[in-house]
XYZ file of C-alpha atoms in Angstrom:
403
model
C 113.591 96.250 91.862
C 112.968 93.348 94.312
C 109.819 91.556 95.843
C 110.494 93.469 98.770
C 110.768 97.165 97.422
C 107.523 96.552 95.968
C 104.347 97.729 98.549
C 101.814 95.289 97.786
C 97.832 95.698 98.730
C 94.653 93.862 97.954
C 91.203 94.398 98.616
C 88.827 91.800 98.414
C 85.851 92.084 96.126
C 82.543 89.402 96.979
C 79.465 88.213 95.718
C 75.812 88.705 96.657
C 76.215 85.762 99.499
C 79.961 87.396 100.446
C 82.121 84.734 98.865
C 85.329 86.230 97.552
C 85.222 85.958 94.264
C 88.416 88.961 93.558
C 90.961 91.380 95.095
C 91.849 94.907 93.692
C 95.203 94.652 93.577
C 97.377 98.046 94.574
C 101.011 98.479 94.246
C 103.143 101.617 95.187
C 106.686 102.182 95.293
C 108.130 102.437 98.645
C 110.592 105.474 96.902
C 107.328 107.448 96.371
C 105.473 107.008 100.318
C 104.024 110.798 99.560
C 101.972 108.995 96.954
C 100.734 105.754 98.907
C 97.064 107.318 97.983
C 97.211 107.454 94.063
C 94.783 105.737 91.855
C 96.864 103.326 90.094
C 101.042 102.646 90.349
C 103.596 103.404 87.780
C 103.894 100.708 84.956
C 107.191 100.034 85.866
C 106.070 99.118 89.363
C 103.217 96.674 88.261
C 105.272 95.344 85.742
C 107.963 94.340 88.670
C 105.563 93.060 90.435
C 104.397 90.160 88.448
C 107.229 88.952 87.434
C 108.652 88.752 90.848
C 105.129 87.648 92.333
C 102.948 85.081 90.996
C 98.990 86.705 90.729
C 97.491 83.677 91.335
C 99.616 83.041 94.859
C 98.436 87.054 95.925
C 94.511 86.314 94.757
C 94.412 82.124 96.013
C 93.158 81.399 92.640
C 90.736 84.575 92.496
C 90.435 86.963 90.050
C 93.053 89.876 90.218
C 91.573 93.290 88.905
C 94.680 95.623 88.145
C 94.537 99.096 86.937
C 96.162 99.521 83.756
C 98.221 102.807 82.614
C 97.983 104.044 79.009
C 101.296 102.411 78.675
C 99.842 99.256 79.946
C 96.552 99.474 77.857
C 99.052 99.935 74.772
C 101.779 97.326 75.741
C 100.155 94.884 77.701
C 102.651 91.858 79.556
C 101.877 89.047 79.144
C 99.470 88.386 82.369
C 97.291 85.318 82.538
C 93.642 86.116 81.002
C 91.941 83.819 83.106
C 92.851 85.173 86.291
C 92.846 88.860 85.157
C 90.462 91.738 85.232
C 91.552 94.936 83.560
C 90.372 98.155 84.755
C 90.027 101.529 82.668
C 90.746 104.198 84.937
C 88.507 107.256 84.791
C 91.634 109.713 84.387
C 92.830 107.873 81.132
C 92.334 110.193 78.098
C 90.175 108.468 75.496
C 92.741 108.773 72.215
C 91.815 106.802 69.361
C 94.951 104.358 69.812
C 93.632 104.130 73.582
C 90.442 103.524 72.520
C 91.863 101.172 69.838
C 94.090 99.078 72.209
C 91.262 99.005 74.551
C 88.893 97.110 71.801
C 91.804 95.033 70.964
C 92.472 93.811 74.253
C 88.784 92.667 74.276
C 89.112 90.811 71.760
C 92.103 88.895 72.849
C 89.931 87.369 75.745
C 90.780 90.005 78.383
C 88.064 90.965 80.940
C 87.438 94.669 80.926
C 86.103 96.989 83.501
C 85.542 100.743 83.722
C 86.315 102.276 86.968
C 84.907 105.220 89.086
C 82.052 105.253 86.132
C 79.747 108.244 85.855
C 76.942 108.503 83.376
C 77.081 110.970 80.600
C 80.642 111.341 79.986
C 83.002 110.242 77.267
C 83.147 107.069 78.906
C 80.310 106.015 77.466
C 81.553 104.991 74.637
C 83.685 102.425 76.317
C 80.629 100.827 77.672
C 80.211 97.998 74.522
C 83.355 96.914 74.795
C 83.623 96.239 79.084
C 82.077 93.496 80.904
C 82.306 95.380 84.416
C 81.684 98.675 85.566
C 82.500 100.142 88.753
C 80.574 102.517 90.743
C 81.723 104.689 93.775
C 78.633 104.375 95.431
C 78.582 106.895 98.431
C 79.862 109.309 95.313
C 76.778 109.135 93.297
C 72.718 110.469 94.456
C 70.609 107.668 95.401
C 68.283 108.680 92.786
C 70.680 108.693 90.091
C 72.366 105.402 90.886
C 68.828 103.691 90.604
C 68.591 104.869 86.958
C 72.355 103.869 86.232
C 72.118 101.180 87.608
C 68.401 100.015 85.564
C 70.871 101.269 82.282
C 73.692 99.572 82.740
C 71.577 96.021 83.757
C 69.840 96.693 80.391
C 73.656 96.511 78.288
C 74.009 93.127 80.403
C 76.968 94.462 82.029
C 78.451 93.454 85.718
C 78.064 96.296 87.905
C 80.531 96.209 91.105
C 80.004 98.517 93.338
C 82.713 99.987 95.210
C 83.581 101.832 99.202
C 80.197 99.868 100.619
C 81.622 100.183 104.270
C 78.850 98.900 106.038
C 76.104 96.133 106.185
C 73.493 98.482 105.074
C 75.127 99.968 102.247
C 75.802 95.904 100.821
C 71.696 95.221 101.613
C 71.236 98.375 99.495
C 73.354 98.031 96.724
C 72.861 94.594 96.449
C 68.882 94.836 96.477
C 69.409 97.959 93.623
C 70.864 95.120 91.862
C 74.517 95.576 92.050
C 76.308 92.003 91.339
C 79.787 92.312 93.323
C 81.001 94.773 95.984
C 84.650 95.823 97.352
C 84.775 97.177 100.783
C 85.398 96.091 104.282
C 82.326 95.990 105.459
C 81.984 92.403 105.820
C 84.798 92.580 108.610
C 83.222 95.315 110.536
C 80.298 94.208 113.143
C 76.792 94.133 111.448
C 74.113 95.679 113.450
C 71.702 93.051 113.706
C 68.087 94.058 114.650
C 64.891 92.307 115.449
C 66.680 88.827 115.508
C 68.393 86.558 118.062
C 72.654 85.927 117.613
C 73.039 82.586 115.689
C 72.030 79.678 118.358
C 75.593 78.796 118.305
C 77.483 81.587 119.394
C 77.315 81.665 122.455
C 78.861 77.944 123.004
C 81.267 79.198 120.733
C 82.165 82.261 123.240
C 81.987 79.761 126.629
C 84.721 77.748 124.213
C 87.165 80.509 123.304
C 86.500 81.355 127.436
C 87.688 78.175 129.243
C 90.425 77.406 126.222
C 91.866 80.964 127.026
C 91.596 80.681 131.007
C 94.997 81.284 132.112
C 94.015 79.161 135.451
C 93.454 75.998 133.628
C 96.010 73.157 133.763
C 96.903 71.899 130.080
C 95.099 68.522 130.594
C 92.045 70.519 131.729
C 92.516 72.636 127.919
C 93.096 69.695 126.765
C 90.317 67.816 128.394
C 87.852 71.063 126.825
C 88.933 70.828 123.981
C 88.375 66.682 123.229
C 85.124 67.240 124.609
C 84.089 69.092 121.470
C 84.456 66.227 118.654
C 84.457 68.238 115.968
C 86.557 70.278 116.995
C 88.942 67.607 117.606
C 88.837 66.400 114.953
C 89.461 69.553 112.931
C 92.357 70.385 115.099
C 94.061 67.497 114.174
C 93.287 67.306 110.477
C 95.276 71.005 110.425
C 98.287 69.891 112.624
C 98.566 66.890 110.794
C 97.982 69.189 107.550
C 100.700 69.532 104.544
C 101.558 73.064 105.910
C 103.375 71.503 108.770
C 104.607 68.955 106.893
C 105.280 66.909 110.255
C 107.344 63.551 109.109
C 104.581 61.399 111.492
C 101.383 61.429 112.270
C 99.861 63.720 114.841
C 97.219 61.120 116.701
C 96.141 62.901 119.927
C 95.413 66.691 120.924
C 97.862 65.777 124.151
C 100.562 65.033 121.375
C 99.546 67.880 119.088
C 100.300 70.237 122.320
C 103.375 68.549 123.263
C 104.782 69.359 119.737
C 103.048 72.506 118.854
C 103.205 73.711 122.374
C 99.846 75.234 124.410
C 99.905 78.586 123.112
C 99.351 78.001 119.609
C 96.953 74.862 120.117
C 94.680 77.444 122.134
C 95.170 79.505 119.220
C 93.731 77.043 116.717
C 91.693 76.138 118.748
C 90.085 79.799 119.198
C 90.037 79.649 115.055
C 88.327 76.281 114.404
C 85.621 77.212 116.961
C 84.948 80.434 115.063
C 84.698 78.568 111.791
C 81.301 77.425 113.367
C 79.585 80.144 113.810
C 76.662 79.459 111.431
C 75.928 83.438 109.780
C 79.368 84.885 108.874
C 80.837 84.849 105.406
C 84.413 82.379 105.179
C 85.954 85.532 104.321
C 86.131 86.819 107.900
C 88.453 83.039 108.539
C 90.972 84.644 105.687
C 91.115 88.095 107.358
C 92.327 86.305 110.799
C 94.892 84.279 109.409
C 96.149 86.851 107.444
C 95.797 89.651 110.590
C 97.233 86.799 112.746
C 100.444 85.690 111.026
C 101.315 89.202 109.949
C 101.244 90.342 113.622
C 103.454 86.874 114.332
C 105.722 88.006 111.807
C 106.077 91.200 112.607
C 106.739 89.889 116.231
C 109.600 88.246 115.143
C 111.785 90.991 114.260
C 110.358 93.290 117.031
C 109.787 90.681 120.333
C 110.561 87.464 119.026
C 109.952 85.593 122.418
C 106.175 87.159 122.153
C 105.603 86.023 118.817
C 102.389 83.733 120.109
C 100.970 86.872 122.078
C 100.966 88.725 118.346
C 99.540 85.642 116.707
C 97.134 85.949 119.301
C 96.318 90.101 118.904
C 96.182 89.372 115.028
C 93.831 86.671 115.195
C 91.437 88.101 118.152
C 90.963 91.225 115.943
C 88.100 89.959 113.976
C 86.348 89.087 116.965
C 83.987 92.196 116.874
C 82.799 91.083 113.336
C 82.064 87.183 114.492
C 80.203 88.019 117.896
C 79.027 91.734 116.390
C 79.702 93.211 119.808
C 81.705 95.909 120.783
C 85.387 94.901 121.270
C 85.099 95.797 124.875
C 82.034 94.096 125.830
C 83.906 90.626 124.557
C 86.926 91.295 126.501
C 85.089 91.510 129.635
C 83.790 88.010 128.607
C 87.051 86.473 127.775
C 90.469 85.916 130.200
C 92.924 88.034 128.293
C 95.893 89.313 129.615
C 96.104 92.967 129.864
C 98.499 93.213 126.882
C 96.422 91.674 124.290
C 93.723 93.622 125.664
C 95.461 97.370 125.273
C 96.331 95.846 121.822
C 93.087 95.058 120.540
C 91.371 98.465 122.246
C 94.007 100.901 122.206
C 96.442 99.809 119.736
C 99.330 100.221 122.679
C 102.436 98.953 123.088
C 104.480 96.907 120.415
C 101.450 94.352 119.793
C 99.470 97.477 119.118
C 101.913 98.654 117.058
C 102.159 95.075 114.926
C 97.847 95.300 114.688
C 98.122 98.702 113.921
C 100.502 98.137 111.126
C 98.498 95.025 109.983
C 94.908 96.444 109.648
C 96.315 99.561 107.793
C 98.339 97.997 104.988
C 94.908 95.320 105.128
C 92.738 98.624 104.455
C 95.445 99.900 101.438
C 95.688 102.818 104.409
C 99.910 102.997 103.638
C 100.748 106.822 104.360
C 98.670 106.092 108.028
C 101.188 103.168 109.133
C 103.894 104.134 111.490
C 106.835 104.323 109.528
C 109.156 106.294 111.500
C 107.849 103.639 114.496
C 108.779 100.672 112.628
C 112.299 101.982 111.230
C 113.595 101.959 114.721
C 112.732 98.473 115.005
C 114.460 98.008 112.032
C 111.427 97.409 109.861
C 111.048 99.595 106.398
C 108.265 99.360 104.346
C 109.723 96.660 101.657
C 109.785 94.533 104.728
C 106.127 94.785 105.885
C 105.443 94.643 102.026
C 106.897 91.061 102.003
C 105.503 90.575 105.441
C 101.833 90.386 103.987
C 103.023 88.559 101.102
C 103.476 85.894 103.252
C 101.083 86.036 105.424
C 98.644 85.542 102.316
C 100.637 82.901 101.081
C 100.266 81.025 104.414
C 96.918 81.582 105.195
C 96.117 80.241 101.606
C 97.767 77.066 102.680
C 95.202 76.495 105.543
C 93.004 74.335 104.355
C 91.690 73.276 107.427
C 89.739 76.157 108.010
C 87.984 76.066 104.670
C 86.180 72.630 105.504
C-alpha cells in the first residue's frame, strides 16, 4: 500500500491560550469509504502509514496521538516516543495480556491516554498507569463532569477534553479545569460580547480592501502595500524565504510582483496582514495555508489556469474566524469577484467544490466529500489524501507567518 492509498486526517489538539500543542491523527483505507467514520483504522493501515509518512512532517514537530488496536498495544512498531501519544480506546477489551502490554508500554517511556473515558467502568483500572484522559464532553452531565473532572485532577492526570465546538464550551471546560482541548472551535467565529473588535482590525480589513480592488493599477497595490512597513518587510522576508528557494535576492515588492506575479503577492499580502490581528490564536494562520494550498492543488488537476482564484477561496475561508463576522457581511466589505464569492457562501462551482472538499477532509468529515464529483475530474480519494499531505508539509515550511 502506497502514501497515496492511505486517507490521512488530523485534528489539532491546543492548550489553555490555543497554541497547538498535538493532532489526533486518523487514517482509513480508501478500500473501506463505508467506514470513513470508525473509531480507530486497521493496524495494517497505521502501520503503512508511518513507514511511508514521517509523524513528525504530519504533526510540524507536535505531538501525534494515535489510537492503538489490541494488535498494536501487543506489537507495538517502533514509533518515536517523544513525539507519540498512545490512546486506549474505550472498545478495547481489558485481557490481562492487554492490560499487561498496556503497563509495559508505560514503562518503556510511552505516553498513555484513555479515550472516550467514563467513570465507574473497568477502565478504571487503567487510570495509574495513563498520563491523559479524554473526555467527550457534550457526552457527559455537567454535573457529573465537575466531579470527574475534581477526581481525575486529584490522580495528577492530564485531562483533554474532546468535540468543544464552540468558544463557550473551551471557556467552560477550560475554567472546570480541563488542560487541552480538540475541536474546531477555534476556527469558527467567537461571539464576542460587551467588548470592542481588537483596535487593529479594522486597518487590517481597509488593507485586505484596497490590496483586493480589482480597479487598482499594480503600482497603486504596490504603492499600498510599501506604505505598510511591516508589512513590507514581512512580505519580502517570505519571498525571499528558503521555500522559494529563489537563486537571488528578492529586494523590492515591485520585483517580488514581477517574479511572483500580482495575484499571489495580493495573496500574501491578504495573509501577512491577518497575522496582525492582535486576539486570534496562530493556529487560525496554519488552517489558511493549509485550506489555501489544498484548494491550489486541487485547482491544478481540475482548472489549472485558476489555480490563484483557489489559493484565493482556500485562504479567504478563515476570514469569518479573524473578523468574527458573518461571511456575508465581509464580502460586502471586500471587492471579490463573484466566483470567489459563490465559493466561500455557497460552496458553487468547481472552487466550491475544491473548499468543499478541503474543509471536510480538514474536519475528518470523509464519507461527506464528493467523491463521485471528484472522480470525474479524475481525482480519487488517495489523491486528495496526498493532496493534504502536502499542503501540511508546505504550510509547515512558512515560516514567515510564524514571526
Amino acid at each position: 500500500m502506497t502514501v497515496e492509498q492511505i486517507l490521512l486526517a488530523r485534528q489539532p489538539i491546543v492548550n489553555a491560550t490555543k497554541e497547538i500543542v498535538g493532532y489526533e491523527l486518523l487514517f482509513r483505507s480508501n478500500e473501506q469509504p463505508a467506514q470513513f467514520d470508525g473509531n480507530a483504522a486497521t493496524s495494517q493501515v497505521l502501520l503503512n502509514a508511518f513507514t511511508e509518512i514521517s509523524i513528525g512532517e504530519v504533526t510540524g514537530g507536535a505531538k501525534a496521538f494515535v489510537n492503538f488496536t489490541e494488535t498494536l498495544l501487543m506489537q507495538p512498531p517502533p514509533f518515536s516516543k517523544e513525539l507519540l501519544v498512545i490512546e486506549i480506546l474505550e472498545t478495547i477489551e481489558l485481557t490481562d495480556e492487554i492490560v499487561t502490554a498496556i503497563i509495559r508500554l508505560g514503562k518503556n517511556g510511552f505516553t498513555l491516554a484513555l479515550d472516550d473515558y467514563v467513570p465507574g467502568t473497568k477502565y478504571d483500572e487503567l487510570l495509574p498507569y495513563v498520563s491523559i484522559v479524554k473526555l467527550e464532553f457534550p457526552a457527559i452531565p455537567k454535573d457529573r463532569l465537575e466531579q470527574t473532572v475534581t477526581h481525575l485532577k486529584g490522580l495528577n492526570i492530564t485531562l483533554l477534553a474532546e468535540k468543544v465546538e464552540t468558544h463557550e464550551d473551551f471557556e467552560y471546560c477550560r475554567d472546570l479545569g480541563c488542560d487541552l482541548f480538540q475541536g474546531y472551535f477555534f476556527s469558527k467565529p467567537e461571539i464576542i460580547t460587551g467588548r470592542k473588535l481588537a483596535h487593529n482590525r479594522m486597518a487590517v480589513m481597509e488593507l485586505i480592501a484596497k490590496v483586493q480592488n480589482p480597479t487598482l493599477s499594480i503600482d497603486q497595490i504596490i504603492k499600498t502595500i510599501t506604505s505598510d512597513p511591516s508589512l513590507s518587510v514581512k512580505l519580502l522576508q517570505l519571498v525571499n524565504s528558503a521555500a522559494y528557494r529563489r537563486p537571488r535576492t528578492i529586494e523590492s515588492i515591485h520585483m517580488a510582483v514581477m517574479l511572483l506575479g500580482i495575484s499571489r503577492i495580493k495573496s500574501w499580502a491578504t495573509l501577512l496582514a491577518l497575522s496582525n490581528i492582535e486576539d486570534k490564536p496562530k493556529a487560525l494562520i496554519t488552517i489558511a495555508l493549509i485550506r489555501a494550498r489544498m484548494c491550489e492543488l486541487i485547482a491544478q488537476s481540475i482548472e489549472p489556469q485558476a489555480a490563484d482564484l483557489y489559493f484565493t477561496v482556500g485562504l479567504f475561508s478563515c476570514l469569518e474566524a479573524f473578523f468574527d463576522m458573518p461571511m456575508e457581511e465581509i464580502l460586502n466589505k471586500l471587492p471579490l469577484s463573484e466566483r470567489v464569492s459563490d465559493a466561500l457562501v455557497k460552496m458553487k462551482g468547481k472552487p466550491g467544490l475544491a473548499l468543499h472538499t478541503t474543509l471536510q477532509y480538514e474536519r475528518c468529515k470523509l464519507d461527506t466529500i464528493h467523491w463521485n464529483l471528484l472522480e470525474k475530474m479524475n481525482l480519487n480519494s488517495g489523491e486528495i489524501s496526498a493532496t493534504y499531505r502536502q499542503a501540511i508539509l508546505w504550510a509547515n515550511e512558512q515560516s514567515a507567518f510564524r514571526a
